[in-house]
Coordinates of C-alpha atoms and ligand atoms in Angstrom, one line a residue:
X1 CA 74.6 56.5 117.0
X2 CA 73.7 57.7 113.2
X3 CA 76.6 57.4 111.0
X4 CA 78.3 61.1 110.0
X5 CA 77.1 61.9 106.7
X6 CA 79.9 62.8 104.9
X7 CA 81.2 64.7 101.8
X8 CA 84.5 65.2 100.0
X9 CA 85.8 68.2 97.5
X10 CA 88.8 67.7 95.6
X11 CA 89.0 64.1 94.7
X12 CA 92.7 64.3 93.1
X13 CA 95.4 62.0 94.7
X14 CA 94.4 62.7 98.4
X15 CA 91.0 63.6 98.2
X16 CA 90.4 60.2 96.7
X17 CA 91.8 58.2 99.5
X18 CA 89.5 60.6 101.8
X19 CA 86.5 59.6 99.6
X20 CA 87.3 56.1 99.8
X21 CA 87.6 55.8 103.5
X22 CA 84.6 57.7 104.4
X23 CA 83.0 54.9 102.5
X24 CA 84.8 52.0 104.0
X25 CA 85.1 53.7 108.1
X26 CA 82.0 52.0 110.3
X27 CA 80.8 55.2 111.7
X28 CA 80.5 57.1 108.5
X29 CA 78.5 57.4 105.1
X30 CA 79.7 59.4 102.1
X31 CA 77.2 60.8 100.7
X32 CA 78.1 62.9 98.0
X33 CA 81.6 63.7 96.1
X34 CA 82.6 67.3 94.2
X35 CA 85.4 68.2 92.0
X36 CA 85.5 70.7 89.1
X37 CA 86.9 67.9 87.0
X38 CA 83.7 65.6 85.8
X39 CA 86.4 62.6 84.2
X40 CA 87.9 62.3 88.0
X41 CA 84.7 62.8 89.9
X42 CA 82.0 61.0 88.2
X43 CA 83.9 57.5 88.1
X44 CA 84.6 57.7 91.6
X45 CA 80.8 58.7 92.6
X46 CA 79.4 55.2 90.5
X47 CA 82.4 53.0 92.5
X48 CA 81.0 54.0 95.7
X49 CA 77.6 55.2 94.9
X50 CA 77.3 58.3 96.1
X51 CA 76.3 61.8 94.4
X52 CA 78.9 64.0 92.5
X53 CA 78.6 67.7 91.9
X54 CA 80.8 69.4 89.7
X55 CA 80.1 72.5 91.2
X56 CA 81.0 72.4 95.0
X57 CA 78.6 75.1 96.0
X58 CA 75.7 72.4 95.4
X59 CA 77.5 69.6 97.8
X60 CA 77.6 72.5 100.2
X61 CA 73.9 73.2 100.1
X62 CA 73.0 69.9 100.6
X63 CA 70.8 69.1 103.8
X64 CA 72.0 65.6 104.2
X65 CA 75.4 66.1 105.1
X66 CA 77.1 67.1 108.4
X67 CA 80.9 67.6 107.6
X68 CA 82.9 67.5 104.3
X69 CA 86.5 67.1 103.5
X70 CA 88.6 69.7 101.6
X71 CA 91.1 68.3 99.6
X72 CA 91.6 71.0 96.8
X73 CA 95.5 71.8 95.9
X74 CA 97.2 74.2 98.3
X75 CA 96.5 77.7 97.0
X76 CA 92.5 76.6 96.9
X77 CA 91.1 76.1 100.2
X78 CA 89.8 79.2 101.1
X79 CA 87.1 79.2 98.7
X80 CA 86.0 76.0 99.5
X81 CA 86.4 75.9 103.3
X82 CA 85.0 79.4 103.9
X83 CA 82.1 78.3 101.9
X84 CA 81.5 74.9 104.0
X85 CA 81.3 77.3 107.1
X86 CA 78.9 79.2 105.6
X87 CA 76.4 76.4 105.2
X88 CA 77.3 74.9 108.6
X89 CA 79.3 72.2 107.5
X90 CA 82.4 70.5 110.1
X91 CA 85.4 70.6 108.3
X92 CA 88.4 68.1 108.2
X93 CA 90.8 70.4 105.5
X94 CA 93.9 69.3 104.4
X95 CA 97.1 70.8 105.1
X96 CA 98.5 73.5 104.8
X97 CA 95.8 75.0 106.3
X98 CA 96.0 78.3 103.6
X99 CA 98.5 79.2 101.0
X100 CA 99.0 82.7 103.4
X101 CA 98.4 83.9 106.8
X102 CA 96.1 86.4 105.4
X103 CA 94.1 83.6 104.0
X104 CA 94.0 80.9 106.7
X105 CA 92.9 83.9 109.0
X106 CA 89.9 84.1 106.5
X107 CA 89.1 80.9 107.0
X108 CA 89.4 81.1 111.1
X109 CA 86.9 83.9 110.7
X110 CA 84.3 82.2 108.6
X111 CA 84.6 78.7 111.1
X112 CA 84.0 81.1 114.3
X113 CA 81.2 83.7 112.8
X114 CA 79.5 80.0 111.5
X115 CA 80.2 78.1 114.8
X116 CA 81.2 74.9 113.0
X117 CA 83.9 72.7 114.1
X118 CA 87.5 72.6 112.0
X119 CA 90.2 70.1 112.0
X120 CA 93.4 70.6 109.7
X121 CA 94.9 67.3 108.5
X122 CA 98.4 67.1 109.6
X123 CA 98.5 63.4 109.3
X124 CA 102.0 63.2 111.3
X125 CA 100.0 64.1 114.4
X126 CA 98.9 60.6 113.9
X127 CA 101.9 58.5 113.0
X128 CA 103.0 56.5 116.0
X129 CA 106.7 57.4 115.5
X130 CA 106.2 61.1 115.6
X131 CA 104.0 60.6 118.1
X132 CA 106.5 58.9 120.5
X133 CA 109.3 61.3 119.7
X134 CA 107.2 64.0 121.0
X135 CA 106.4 62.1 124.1
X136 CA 109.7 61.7 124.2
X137 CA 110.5 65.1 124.3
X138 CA 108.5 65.8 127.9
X139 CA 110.7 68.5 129.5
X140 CA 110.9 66.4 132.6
X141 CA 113.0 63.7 131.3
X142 CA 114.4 65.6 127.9
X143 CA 115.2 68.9 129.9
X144 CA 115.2 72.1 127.4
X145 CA 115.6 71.6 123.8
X146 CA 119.4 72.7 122.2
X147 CA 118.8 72.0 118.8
X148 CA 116.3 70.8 116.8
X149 CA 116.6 69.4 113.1
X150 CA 113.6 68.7 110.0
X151 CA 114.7 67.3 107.1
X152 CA 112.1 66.2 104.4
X153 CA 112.7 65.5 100.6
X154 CA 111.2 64.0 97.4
X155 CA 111.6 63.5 93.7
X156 CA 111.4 66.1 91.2
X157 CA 108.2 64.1 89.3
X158 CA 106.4 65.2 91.9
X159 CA 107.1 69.0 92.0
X160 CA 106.4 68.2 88.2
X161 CA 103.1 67.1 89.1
X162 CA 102.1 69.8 91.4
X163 CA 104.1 72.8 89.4
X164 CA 103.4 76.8 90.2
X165 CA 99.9 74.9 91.9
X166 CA 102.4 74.5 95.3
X167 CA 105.3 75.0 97.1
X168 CA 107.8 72.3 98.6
X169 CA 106.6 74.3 101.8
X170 CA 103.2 73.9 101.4
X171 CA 103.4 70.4 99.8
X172 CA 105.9 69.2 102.1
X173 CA 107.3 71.6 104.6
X174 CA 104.4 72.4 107.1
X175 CA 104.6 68.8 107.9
X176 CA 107.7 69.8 110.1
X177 CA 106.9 73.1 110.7
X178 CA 103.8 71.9 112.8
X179 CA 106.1 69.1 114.1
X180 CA 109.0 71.3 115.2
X181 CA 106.9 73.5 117.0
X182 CA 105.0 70.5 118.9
X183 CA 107.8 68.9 119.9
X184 CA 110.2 71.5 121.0
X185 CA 106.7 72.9 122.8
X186 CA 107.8 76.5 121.8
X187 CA 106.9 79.1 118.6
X188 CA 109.8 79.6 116.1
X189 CA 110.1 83.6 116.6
X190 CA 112.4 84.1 113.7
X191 CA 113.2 82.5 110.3
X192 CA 116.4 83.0 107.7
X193 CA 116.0 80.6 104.6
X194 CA 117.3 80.3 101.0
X195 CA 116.1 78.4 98.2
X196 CA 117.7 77.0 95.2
X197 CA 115.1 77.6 91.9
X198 CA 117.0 75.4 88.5
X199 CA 114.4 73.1 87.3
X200 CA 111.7 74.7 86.1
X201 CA 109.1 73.5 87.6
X202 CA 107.4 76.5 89.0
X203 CA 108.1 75.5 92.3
X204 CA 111.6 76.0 94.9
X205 CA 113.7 73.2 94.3
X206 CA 114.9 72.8 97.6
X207 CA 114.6 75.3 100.5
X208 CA 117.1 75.5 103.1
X209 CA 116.6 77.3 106.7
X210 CA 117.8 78.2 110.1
X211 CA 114.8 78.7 113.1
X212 CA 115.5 80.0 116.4
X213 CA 112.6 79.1 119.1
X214 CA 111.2 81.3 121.7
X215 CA 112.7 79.2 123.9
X216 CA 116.3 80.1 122.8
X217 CA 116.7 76.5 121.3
X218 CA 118.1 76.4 117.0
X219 CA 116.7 74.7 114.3
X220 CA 117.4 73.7 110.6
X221 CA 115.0 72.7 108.1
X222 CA 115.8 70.9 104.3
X223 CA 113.2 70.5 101.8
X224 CA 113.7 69.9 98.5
X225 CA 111.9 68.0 96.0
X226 CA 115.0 67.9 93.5
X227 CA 115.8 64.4 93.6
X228 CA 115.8 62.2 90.7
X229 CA 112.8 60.1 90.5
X230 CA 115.1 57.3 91.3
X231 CA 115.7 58.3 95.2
X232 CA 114.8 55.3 96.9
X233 CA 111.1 54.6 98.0
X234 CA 111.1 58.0 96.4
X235 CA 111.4 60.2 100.3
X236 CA 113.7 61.0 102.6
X237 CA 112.8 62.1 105.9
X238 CA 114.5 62.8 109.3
X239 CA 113.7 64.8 112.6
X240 CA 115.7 65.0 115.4
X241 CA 115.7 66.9 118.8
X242 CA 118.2 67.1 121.5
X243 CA 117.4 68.4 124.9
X244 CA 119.5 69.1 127.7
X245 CA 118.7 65.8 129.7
X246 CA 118.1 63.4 126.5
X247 CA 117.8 62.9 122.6
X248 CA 115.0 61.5 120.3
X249 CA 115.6 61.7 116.6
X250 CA 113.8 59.8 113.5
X251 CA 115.2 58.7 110.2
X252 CA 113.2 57.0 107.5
X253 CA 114.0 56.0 104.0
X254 CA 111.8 53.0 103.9
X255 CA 109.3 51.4 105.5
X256 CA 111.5 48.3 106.3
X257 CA 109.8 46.2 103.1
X258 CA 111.4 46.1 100.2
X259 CA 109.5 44.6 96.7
X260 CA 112.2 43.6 94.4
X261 CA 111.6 43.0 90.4
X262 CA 113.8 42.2 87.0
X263 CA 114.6 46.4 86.6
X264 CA 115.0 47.3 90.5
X265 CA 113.4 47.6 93.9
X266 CA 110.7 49.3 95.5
X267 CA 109.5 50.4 99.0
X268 CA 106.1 49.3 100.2
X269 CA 103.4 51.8 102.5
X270 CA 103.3 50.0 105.7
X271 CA 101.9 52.8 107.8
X272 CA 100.3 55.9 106.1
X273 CA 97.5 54.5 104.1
X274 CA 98.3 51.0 103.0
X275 CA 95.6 48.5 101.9
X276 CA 95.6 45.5 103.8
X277 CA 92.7 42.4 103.5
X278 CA 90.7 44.9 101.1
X279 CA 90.8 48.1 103.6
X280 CA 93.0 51.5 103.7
X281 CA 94.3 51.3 107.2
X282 CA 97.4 53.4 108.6
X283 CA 98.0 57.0 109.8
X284 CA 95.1 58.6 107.5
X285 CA 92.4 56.1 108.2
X286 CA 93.2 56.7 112.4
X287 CA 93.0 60.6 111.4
X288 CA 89.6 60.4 109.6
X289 CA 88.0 58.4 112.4
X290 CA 89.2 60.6 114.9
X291 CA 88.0 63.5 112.9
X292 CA 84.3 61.6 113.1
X293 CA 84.2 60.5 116.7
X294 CA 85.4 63.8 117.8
X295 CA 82.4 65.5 115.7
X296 CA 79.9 62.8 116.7
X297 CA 81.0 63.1 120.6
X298 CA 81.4 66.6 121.1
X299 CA 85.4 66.0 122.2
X300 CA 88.0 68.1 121.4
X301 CA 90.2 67.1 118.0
X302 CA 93.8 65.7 118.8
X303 CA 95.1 69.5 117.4
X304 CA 93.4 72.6 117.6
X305 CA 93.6 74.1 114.3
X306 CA 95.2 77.4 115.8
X307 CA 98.3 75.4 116.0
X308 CA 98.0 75.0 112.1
X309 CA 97.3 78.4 111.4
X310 CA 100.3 78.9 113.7
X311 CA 102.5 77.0 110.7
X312 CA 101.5 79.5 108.1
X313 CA 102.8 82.1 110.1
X314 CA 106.2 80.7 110.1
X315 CA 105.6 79.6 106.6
X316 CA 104.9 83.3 105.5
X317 CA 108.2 84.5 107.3
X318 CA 110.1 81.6 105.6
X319 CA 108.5 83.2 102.0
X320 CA 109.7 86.6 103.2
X321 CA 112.8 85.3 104.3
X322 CA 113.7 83.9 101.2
X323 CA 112.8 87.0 99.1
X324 CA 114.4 89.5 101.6
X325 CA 117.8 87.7 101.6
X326 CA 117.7 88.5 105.4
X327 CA 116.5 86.5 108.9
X328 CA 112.8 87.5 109.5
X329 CA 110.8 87.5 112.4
X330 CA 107.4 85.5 112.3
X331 CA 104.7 88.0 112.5
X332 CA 102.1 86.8 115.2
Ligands
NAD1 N1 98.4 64.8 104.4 C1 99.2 64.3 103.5 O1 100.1 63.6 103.7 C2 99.0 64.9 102.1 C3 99.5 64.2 101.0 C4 99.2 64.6 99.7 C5 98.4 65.8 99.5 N2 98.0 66.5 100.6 C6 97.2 67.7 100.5 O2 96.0 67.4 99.8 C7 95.6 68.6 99.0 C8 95.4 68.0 97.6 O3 96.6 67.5 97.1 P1 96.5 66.4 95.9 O4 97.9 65.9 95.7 O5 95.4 65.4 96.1 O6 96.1 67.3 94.7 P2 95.6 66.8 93.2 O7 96.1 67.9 92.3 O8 96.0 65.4 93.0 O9 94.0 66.9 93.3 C9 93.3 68.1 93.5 C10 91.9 67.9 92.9 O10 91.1 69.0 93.3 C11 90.3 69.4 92.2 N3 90.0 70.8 92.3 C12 90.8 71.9 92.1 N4 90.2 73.0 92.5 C13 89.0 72.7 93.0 C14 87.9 73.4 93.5 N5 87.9 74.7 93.7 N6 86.8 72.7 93.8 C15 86.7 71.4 93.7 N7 87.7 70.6 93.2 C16 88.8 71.3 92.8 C17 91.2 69.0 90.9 O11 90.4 68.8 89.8 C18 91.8 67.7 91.4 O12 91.0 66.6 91.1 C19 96.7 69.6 99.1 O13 96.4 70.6 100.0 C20 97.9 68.8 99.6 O14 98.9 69.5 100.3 C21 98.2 66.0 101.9

């Protein structure tokens, strides 16, 4: 089978590990690389020798690519991935799928007028522990879900990074929101959040909020990305459900290696995208080949992307919530 002919649009921290996978995967070729930033995009064409546009209108027109990647930062992906549908182009965007309902709907549109195919990269779909905690969470053995509990933080150097550019919900949050709602198998109908806003940063610090779920089970949520940059391994993360029959919860703070030095000690990737023997393997590389098997075979993608649109939804009520002061209902 020919390879997929690949290209990638945003070649920041993300979009460079896409860029260098589509190069290293056995099934695809990548072709050609776009950012608006010539000093980040030009390097990285030469080291895998491959085009680069600066303008990503003339990746997009190219005839000798199939699908791209859209890794632009989160309030940017509707130009880009309205524009890909346009010239036919599959699509593997990252999360969040849009900054807005309004604008991930613009994006549905343009992917059904166009007839191309669209996968949104919620890379937990593909880590074997959430995975299993889902499976876990089969009504016959976990009965119906009571309460269900998301808890995701980071350091403040990295809502530095990203500033008024994101949101700890788009950044980190609609990791969980998609999560929550996959595992509890059930829409969260209505929202009440509160953020905390001190560090000028341009961002929330931390959000805080209680779900309920159409199917009467509670929720909480806790993002922040206030930590000092000295939280360990620099995350904290924790889900947990707890059903009627059984419980399934996970809690991780490291990835169980630890790489200790004169002035402290840091945690190790062992799962998402480590490199091991040369090659990026983990969570992201099992995500992009899925993306190009399911393209190159015709099969449906792990998730449909109306379950991503379905997290901006809540995302948008979470927004409202916070700037109402009051619960909100998710608007579907
Ligand atoms: N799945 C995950 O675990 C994960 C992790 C990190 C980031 N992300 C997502 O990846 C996306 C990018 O995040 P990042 O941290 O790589 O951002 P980044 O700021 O490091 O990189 C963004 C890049 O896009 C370029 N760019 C901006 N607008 C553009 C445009 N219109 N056309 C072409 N290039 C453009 C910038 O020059 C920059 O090089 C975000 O949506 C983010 O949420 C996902």
């Amino acid at each position: 089978m020919a390879k997929l002919r690949m290209g990638v649009v945003g070649l920041g921290f993300m979009g460079s590990l896409h860029a260098r996978l589509w190069h290293e995967l056995p099934n695809t070729e990548l072709v050609a690389v776009a950012d608006l930033d010539p000093a980040t995009g030009e390097p990285l064409a030469r080291k895998y020798g491959c085009a680069f546009h600066a303008d990503p209108a003339d990746l997009f027109a190219r005839a000798d690519i199939d699908a791209v990647s859209i890794v632009t930062p989160d309030r940017h992906h509707v130009a880009p991935a309205t524009a890909a549908a346009a010239a036919g182009k599959h699509i593997l965007l990252e999360k969040p799928m849009a900054h807005t309902g309004a604008a991930a709907a613009e994006i549905a549109a343009a992917v059904e007028q166009h007839g191309v195919r669209l996968m949104v990269a919620h890379v937990l779909r593909f880590d074997p522990r959430y995975v299993q905690l889902r499976a876990a969470a089969d009504p016959e053995t976990f009965g119906e879900a009571i309460h269900l509990r998301a808890k995701r933080n980071s350091v403040r150097g990295l809502a530095q990074r990203l500033g008024a550019n994101s949101s700890v919900l788009y950044y980190l949050g609609v990791h969980d929101v998609d999560m929550l709602q996959w595992v509890a198998r059930s829409p969260i109908t209505r929202v009440y959040a509160q953020k905390v806003q001190k560090l000028s940063n341009g961002n929330e610090d931390a959000l805080y909020a209680v779900l309920n779920f159409a199917s009467g089970a509670i929720g909480t949520l806790d993002y922040s990305w206030a930590w000092p940059d000295g939280l360990p391994n620099g995350y904290w993360v924790h889900l947990e459900a707890v059903g009627t029959k059984s419980a399934a919860f996970l809690e991780v703070r490291d990835q169980g290696l630890h790489l200790v030095g004169e002035t402290g000690t840091v945690g190790a990737d062992t799962h998402l995208w480590p490199e091991i023997n040369g090659k990026i393997i983990g969570d992201l590389r099992d995500e992009l080949l899925h993306f190009a098997e399911a393209v190159q075979s015709g099969e449906p993608f792990v998730q449909d992307w109306r379950d991503a649109q379905d997290a901006i939804r809540v995302l948008d009520a979470l927004f409202a919530s916070v700037d109402q002061g009051a619960p909100v209902d998710v608007r579907r």
